[in-house]
Short mmCIF file of N, CA and C in Angstrom, two decimals:
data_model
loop_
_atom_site.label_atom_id
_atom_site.label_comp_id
_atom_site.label_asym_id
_atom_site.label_seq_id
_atom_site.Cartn_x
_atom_site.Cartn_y
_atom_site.Cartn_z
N UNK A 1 -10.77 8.24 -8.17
CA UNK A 1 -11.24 8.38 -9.52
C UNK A 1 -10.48 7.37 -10.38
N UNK A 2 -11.54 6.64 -11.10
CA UNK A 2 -10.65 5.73 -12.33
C UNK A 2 -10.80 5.94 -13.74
N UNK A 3 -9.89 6.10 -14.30
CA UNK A 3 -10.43 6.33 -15.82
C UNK A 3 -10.13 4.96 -16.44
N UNK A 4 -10.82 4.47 -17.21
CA UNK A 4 -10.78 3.07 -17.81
C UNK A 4 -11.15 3.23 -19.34
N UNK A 5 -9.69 3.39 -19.88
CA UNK A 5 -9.48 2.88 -21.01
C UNK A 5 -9.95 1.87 -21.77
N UNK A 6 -9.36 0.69 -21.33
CA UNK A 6 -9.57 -0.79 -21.36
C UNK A 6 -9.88 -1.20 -20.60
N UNK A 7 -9.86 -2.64 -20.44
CA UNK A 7 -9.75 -2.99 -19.42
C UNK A 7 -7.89 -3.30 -18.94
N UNK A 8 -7.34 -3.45 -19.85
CA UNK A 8 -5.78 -3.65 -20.07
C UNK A 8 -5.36 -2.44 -19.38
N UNK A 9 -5.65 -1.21 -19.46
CA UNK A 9 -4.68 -0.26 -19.23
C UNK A 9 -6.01 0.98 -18.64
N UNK A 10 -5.69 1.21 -17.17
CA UNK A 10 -6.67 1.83 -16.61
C UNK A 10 -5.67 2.75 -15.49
N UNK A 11 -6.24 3.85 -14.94
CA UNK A 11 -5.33 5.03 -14.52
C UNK A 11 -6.45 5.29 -13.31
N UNK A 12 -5.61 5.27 -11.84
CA UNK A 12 -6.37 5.72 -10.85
C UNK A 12 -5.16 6.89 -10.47
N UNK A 13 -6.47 7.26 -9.82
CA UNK A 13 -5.96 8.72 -9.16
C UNK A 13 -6.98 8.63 -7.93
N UNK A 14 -5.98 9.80 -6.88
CA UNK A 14 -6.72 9.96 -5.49
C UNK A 14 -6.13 8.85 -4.31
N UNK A 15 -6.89 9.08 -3.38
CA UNK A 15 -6.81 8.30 -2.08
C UNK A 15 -7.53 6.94 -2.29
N UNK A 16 -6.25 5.53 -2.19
CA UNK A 16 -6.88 4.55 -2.68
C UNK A 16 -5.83 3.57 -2.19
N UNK A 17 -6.10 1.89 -2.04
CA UNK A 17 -5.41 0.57 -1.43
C UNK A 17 -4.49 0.94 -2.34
N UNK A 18 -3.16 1.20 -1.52
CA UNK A 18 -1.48 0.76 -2.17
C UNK A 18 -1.23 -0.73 -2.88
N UNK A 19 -1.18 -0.75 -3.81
CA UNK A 19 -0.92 -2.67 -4.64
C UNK A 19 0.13 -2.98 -3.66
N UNK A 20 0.65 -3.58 -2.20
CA UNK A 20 1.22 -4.51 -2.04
C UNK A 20 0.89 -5.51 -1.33
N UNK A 21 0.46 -5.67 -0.17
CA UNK A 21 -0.36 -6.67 0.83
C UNK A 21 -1.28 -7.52 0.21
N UNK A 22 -1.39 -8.65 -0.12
CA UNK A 22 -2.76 -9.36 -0.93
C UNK A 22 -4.27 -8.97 0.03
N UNK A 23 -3.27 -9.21 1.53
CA UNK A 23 -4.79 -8.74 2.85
C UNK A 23 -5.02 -7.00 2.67
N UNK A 24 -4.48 -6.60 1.93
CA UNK A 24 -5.04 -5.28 2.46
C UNK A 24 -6.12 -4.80 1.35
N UNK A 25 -5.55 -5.70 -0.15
CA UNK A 25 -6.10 -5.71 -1.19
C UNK A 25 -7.86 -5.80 -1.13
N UNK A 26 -7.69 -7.26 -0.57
CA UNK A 26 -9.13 -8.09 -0.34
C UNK A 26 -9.96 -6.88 0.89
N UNK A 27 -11.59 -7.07 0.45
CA UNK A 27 -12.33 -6.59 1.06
C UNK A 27 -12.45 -7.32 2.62
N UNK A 28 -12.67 -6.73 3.19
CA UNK A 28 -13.18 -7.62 4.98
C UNK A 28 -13.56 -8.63 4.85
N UNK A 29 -14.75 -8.49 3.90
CA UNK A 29 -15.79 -9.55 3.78
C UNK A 29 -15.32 -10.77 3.01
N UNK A 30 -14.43 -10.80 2.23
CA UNK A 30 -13.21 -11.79 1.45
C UNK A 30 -12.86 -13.21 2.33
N UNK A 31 -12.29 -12.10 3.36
CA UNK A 31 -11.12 -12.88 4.74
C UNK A 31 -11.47 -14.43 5.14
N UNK A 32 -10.47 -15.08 5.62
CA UNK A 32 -11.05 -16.28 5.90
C UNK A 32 -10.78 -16.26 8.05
N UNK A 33 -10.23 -15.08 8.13
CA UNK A 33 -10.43 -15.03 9.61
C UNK A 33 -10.96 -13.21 10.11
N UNK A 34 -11.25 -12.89 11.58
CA UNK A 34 -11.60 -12.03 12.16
C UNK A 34 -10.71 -10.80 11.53
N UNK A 35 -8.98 -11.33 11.84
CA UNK A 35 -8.20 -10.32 11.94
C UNK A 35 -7.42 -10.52 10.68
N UNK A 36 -7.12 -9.71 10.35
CA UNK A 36 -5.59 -9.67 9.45
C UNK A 36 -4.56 -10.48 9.87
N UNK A 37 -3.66 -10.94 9.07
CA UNK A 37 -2.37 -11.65 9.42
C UNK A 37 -1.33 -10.01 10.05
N UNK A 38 -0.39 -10.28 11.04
CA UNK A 38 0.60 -9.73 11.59
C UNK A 38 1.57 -9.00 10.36
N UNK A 39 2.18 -10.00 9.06
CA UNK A 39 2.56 -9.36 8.43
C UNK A 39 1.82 -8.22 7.47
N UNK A 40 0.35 -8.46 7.66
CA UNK A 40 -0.36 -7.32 6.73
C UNK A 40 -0.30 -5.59 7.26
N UNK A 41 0.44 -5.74 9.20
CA UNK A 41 0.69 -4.49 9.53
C UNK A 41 2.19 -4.13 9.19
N UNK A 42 2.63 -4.69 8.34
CA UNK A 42 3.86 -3.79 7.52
C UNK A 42 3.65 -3.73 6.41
N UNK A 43 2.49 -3.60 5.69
CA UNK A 43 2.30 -3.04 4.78
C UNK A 43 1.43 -2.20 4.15
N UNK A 44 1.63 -1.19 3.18
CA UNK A 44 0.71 0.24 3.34
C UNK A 44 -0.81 -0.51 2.90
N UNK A 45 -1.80 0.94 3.49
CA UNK A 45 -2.72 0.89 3.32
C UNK A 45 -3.50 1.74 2.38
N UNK A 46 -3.84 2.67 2.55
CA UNK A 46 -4.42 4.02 1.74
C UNK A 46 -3.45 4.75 1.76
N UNK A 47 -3.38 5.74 0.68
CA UNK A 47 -2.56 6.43 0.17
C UNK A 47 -2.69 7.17 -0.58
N UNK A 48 -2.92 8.63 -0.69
CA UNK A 48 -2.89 9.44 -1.90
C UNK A 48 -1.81 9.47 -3.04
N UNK A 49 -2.48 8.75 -4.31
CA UNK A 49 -1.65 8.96 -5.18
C UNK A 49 -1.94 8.40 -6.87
N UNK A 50 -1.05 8.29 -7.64
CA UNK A 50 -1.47 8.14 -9.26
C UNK A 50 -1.15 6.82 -9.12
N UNK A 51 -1.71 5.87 -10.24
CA UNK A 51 -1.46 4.66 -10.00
C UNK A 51 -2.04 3.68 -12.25
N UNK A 52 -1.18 3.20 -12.34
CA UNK A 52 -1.69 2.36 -13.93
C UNK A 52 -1.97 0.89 -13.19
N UNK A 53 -3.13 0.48 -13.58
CA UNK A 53 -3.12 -1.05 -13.66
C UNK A 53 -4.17 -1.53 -14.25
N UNK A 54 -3.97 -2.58 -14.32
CA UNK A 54 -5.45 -3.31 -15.56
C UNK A 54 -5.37 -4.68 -15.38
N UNK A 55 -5.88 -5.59 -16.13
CA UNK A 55 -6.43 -6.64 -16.60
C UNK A 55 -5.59 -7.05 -17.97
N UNK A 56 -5.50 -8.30 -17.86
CA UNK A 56 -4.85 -9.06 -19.12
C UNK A 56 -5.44 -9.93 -19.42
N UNK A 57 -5.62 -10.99 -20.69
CA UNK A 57 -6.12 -12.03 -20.95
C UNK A 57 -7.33 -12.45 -20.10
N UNK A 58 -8.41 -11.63 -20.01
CA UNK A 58 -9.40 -11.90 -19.16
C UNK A 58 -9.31 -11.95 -17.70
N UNK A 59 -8.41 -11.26 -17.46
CA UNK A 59 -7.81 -11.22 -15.32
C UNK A 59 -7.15 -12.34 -14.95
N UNK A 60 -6.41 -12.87 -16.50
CA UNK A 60 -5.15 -14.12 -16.01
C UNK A 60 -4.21 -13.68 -15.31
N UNK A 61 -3.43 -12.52 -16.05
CA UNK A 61 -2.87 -11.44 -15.83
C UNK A 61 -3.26 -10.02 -15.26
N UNK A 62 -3.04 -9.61 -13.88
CA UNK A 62 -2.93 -8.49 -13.02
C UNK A 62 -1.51 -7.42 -13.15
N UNK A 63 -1.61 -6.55 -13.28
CA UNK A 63 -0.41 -5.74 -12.76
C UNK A 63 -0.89 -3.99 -12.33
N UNK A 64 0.00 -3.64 -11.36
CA UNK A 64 -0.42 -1.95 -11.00
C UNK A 64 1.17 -1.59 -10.42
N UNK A 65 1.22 -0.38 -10.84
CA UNK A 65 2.22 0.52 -10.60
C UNK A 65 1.79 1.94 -9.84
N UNK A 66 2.20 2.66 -8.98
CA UNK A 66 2.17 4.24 -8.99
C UNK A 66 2.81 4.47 -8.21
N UNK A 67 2.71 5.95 -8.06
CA UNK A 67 3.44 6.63 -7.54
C UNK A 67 2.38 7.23 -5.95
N UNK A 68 3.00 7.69 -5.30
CA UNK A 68 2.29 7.74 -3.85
C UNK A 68 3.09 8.98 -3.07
N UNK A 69 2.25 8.99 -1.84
CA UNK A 69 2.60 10.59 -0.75
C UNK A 69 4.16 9.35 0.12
N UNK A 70 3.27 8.36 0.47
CA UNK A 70 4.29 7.64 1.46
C UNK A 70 3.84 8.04 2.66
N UNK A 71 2.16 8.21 2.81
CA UNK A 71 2.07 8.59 4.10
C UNK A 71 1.07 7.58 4.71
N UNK A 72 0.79 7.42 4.16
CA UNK A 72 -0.56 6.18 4.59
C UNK A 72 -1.73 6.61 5.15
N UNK A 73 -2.17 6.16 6.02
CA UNK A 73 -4.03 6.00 7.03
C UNK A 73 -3.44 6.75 8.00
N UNK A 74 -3.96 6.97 8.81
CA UNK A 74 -3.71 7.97 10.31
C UNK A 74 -2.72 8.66 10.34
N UNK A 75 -2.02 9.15 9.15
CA UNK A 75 -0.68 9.86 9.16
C UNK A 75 -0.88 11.36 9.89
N UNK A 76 -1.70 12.43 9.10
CA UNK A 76 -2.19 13.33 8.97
C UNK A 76 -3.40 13.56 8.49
N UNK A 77 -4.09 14.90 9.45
CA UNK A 77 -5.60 14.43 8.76
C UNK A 77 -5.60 15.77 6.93
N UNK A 78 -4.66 16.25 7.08
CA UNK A 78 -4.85 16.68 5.50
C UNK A 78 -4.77 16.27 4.56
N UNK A 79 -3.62 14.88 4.87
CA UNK A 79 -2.94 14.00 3.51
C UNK A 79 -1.75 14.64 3.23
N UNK A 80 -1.42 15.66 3.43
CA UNK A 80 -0.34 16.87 3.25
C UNK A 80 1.06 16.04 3.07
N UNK A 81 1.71 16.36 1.63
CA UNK A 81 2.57 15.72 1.76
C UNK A 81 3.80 16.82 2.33
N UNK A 82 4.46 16.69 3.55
CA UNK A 82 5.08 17.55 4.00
C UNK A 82 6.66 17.36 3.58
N UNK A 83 7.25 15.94 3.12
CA UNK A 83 8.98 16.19 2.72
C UNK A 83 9.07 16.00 1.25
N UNK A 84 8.26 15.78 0.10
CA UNK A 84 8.21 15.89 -0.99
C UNK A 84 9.13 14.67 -1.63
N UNK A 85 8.84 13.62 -0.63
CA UNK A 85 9.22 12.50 -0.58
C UNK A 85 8.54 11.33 -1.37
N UNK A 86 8.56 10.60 -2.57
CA UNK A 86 7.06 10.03 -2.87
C UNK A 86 7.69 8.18 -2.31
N UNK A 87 6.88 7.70 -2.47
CA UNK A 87 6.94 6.28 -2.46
C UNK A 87 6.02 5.74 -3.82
N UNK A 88 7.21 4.25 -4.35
CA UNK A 88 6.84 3.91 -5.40
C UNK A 88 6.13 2.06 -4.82
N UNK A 89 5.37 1.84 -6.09
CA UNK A 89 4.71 0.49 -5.38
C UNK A 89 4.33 0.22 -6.24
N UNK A 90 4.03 -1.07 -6.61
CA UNK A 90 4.26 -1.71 -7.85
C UNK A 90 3.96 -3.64 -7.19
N UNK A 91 3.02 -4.48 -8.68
CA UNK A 91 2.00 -5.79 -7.65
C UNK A 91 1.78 -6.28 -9.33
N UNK A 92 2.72 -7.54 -9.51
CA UNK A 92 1.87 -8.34 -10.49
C UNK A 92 1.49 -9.22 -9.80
N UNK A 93 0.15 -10.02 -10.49
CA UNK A 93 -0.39 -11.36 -10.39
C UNK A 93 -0.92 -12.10 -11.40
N UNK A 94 -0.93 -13.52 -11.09
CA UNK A 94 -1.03 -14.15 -12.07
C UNK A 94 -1.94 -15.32 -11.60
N UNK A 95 -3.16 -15.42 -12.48
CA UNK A 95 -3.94 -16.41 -12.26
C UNK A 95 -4.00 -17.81 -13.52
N UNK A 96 -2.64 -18.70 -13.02
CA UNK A 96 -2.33 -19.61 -14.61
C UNK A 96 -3.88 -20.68 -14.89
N UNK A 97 -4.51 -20.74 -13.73
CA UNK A 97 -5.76 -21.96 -14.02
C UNK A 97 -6.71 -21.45 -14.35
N UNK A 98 -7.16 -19.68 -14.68
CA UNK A 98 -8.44 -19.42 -14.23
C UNK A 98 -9.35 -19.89 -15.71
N UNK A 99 -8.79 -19.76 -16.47
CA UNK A 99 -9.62 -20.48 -17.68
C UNK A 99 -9.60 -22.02 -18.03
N UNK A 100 -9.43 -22.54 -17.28
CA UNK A 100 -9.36 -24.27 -17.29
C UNK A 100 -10.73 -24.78 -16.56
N UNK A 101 -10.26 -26.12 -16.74
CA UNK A 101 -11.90 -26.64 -16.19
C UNK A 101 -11.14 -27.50 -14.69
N UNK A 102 -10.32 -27.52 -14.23
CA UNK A 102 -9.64 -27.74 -13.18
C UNK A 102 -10.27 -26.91 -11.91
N UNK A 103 -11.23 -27.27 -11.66
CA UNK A 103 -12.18 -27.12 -10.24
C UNK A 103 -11.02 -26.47 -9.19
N UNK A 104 -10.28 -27.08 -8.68
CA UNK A 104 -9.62 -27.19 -7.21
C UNK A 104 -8.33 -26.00 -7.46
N UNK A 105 -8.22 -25.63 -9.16
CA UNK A 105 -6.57 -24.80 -9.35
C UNK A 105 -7.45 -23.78 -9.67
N UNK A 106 -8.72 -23.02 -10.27
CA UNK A 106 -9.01 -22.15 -10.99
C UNK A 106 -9.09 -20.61 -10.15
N UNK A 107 -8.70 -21.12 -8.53
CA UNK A 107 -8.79 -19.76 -7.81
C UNK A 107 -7.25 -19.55 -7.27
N UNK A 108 -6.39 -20.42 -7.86
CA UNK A 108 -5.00 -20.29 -7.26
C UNK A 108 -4.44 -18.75 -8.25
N UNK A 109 -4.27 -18.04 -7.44
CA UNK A 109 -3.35 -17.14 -7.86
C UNK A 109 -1.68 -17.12 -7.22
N UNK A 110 -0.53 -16.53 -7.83
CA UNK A 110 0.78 -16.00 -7.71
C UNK A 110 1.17 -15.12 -8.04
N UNK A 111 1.32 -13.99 -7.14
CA UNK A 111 1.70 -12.72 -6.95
C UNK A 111 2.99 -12.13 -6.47
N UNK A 112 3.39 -10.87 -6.94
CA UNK A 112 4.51 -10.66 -6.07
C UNK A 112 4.23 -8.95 -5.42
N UNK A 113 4.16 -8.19 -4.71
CA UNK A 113 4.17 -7.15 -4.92
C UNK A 113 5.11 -6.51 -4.27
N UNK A 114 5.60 -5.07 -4.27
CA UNK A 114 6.73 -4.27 -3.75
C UNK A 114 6.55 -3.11 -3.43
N UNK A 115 7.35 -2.40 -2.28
CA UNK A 115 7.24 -0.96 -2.33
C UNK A 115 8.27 -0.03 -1.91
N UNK A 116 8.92 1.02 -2.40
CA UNK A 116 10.20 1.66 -2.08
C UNK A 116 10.30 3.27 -1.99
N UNK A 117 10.51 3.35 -0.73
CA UNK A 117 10.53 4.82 -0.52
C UNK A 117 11.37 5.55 0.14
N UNK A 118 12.01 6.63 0.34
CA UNK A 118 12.70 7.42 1.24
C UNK A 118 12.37 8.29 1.86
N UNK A 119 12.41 8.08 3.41
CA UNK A 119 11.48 8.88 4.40
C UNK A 119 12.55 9.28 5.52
N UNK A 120 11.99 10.50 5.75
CA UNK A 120 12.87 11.64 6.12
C UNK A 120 12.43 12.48 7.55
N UNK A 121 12.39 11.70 8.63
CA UNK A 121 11.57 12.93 9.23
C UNK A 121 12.52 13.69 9.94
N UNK A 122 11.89 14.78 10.42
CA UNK A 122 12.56 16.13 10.95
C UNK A 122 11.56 16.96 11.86
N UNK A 123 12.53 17.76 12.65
CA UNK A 123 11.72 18.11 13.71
C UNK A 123 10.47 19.01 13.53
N UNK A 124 9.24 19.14 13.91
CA UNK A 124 8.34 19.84 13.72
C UNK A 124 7.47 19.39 12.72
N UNK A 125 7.59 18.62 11.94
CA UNK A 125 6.65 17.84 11.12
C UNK A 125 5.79 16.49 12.14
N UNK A 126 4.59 16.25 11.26
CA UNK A 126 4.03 15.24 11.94
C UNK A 126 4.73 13.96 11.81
N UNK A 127 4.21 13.10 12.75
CA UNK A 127 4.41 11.66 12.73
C UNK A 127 4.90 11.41 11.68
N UNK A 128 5.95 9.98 10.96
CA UNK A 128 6.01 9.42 10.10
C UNK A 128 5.24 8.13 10.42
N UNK A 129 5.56 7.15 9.51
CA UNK A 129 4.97 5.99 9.74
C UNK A 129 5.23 5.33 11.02
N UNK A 130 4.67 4.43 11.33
CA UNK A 130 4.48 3.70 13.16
C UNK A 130 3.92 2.25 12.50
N UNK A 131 3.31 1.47 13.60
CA UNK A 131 2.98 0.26 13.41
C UNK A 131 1.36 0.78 13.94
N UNK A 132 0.98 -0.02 14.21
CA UNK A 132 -0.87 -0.50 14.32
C UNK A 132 -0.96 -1.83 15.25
N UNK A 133 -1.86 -1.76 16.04
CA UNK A 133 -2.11 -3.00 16.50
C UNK A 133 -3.06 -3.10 15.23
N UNK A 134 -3.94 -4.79 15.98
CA UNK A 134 -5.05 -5.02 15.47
C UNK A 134 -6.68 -4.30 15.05
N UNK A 135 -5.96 -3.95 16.41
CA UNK A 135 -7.60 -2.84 16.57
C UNK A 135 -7.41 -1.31 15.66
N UNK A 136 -6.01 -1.15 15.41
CA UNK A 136 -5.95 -0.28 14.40
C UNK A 136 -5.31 0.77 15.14
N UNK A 137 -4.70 0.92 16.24
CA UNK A 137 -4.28 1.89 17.38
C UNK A 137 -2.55 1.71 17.43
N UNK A 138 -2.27 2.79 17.10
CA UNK A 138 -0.81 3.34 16.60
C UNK A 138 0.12 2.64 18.09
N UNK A 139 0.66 2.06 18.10
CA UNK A 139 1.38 1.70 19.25
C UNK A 139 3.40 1.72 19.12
N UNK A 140 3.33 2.63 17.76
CA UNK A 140 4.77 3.00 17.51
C UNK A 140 4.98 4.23 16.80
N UNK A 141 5.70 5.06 16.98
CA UNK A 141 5.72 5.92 15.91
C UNK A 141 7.27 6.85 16.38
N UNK A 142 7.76 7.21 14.96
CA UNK A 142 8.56 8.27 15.53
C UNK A 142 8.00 9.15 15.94
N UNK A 143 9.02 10.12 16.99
CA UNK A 143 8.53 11.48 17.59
C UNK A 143 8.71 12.50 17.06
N UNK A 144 8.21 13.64 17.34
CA UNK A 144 8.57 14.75 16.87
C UNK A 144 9.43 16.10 17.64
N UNK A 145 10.02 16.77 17.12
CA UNK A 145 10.13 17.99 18.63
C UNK A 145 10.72 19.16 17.91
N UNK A 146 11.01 20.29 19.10
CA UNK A 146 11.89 21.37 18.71
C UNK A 146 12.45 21.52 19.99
N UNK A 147 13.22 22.58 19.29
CA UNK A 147 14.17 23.30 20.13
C UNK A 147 15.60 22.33 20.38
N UNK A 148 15.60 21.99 21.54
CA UNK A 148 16.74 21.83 22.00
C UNK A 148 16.55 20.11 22.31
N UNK A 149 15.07 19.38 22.15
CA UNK A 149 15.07 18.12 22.47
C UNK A 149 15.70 17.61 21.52
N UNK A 150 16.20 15.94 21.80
CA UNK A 150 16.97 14.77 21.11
C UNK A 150 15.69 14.03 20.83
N UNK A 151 15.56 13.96 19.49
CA UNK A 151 14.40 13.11 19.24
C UNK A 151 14.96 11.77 18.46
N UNK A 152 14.44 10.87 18.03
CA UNK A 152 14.73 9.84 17.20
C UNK A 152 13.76 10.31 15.44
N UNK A 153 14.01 10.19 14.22
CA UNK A 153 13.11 10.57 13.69
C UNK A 153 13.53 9.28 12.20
N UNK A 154 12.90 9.04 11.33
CA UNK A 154 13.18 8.22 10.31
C UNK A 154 13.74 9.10 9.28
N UNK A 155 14.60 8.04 9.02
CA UNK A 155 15.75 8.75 7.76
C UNK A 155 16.77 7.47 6.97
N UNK A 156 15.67 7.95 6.01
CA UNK A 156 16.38 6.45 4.60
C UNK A 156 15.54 6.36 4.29
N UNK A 157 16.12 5.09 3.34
CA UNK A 157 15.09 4.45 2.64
C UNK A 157 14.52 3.00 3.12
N UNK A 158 13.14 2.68 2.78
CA UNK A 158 12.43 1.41 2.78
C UNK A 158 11.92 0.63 1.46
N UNK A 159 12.09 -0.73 1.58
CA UNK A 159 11.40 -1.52 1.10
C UNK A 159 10.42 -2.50 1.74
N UNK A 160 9.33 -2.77 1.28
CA UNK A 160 8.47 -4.04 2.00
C UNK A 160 8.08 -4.87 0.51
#
């Protein structure tokens, strides 16, 4: 859901693209190859959560902020945020040519985006985050357990 103020200052809510990856941003159909770049699998994808961003000077100026579960795509199928853990994420950009008559600069954009969270896992909860191949198939993840097993589980904080 978006509520749109302005265009300057607009408020999403719900399950929606995290502002950091430029590839995860762009639609499929955007891409200039088959697959994603390697670094676009360290960075989030969908995410339940609140989020401000808008438009400046006619979309010279980009920026988005929110707040998030920190759980991403294939985490869980409820969305459930289980350690009450959030992750923050936050993406300006800047398009300096787009109002010029400069043909070859008017699609150059410069961006930066970020994301910071503290993730905690523990035994009996689901999965935390893992990696993805290409095809989209989890090929890392912490484990989970009880009782008496030695598990490995994530604990700290991240930035990407």
């Amino acid at each position: 859901m978006n509520y749109r103020y302005a265009p300057e200052v607009q408020l999403r809510a719900g399950k929606f693209k995290v502002p950091v990856g430029l590839e995860q941003l762009q639609s499929d159909s955007q891409g200039y190859f088959i697959e994603r770049g390697y670094p676009s699998q360290l960075t989030p994808s969908r995410d339940l959560g609140l989020q401000l961003h808008g438009e400046v000077l006619g979309g010279v100026f980009n920026y988005a902020v929110g707040a998030f579960n920190g759980l991403g795509d294939n985490r869980t199928s409820s969305n459930a945020d289980f350690d009450d853990k959030k992750a923050v994420a936050g993406r300006i950009f800047v398009h300096p040519f787009k109002g010029t008559d400069i043909a070859p600069l008017k699609g150059l954009g410069l961006g930066v985006g970020a994301s910071y969270g503290n993730l905690e896992g523990a035994n009996g909860l689901p999965n935390g985050n893992g990696f993805f191949s290409d095809g989209v198939q989890q090929w890392f993840s912490y484990t989970t357990g009880s009782g008496t097993n030695v598990n490995v589980t994530a604990d700290g904080r991240h930035w990407r």
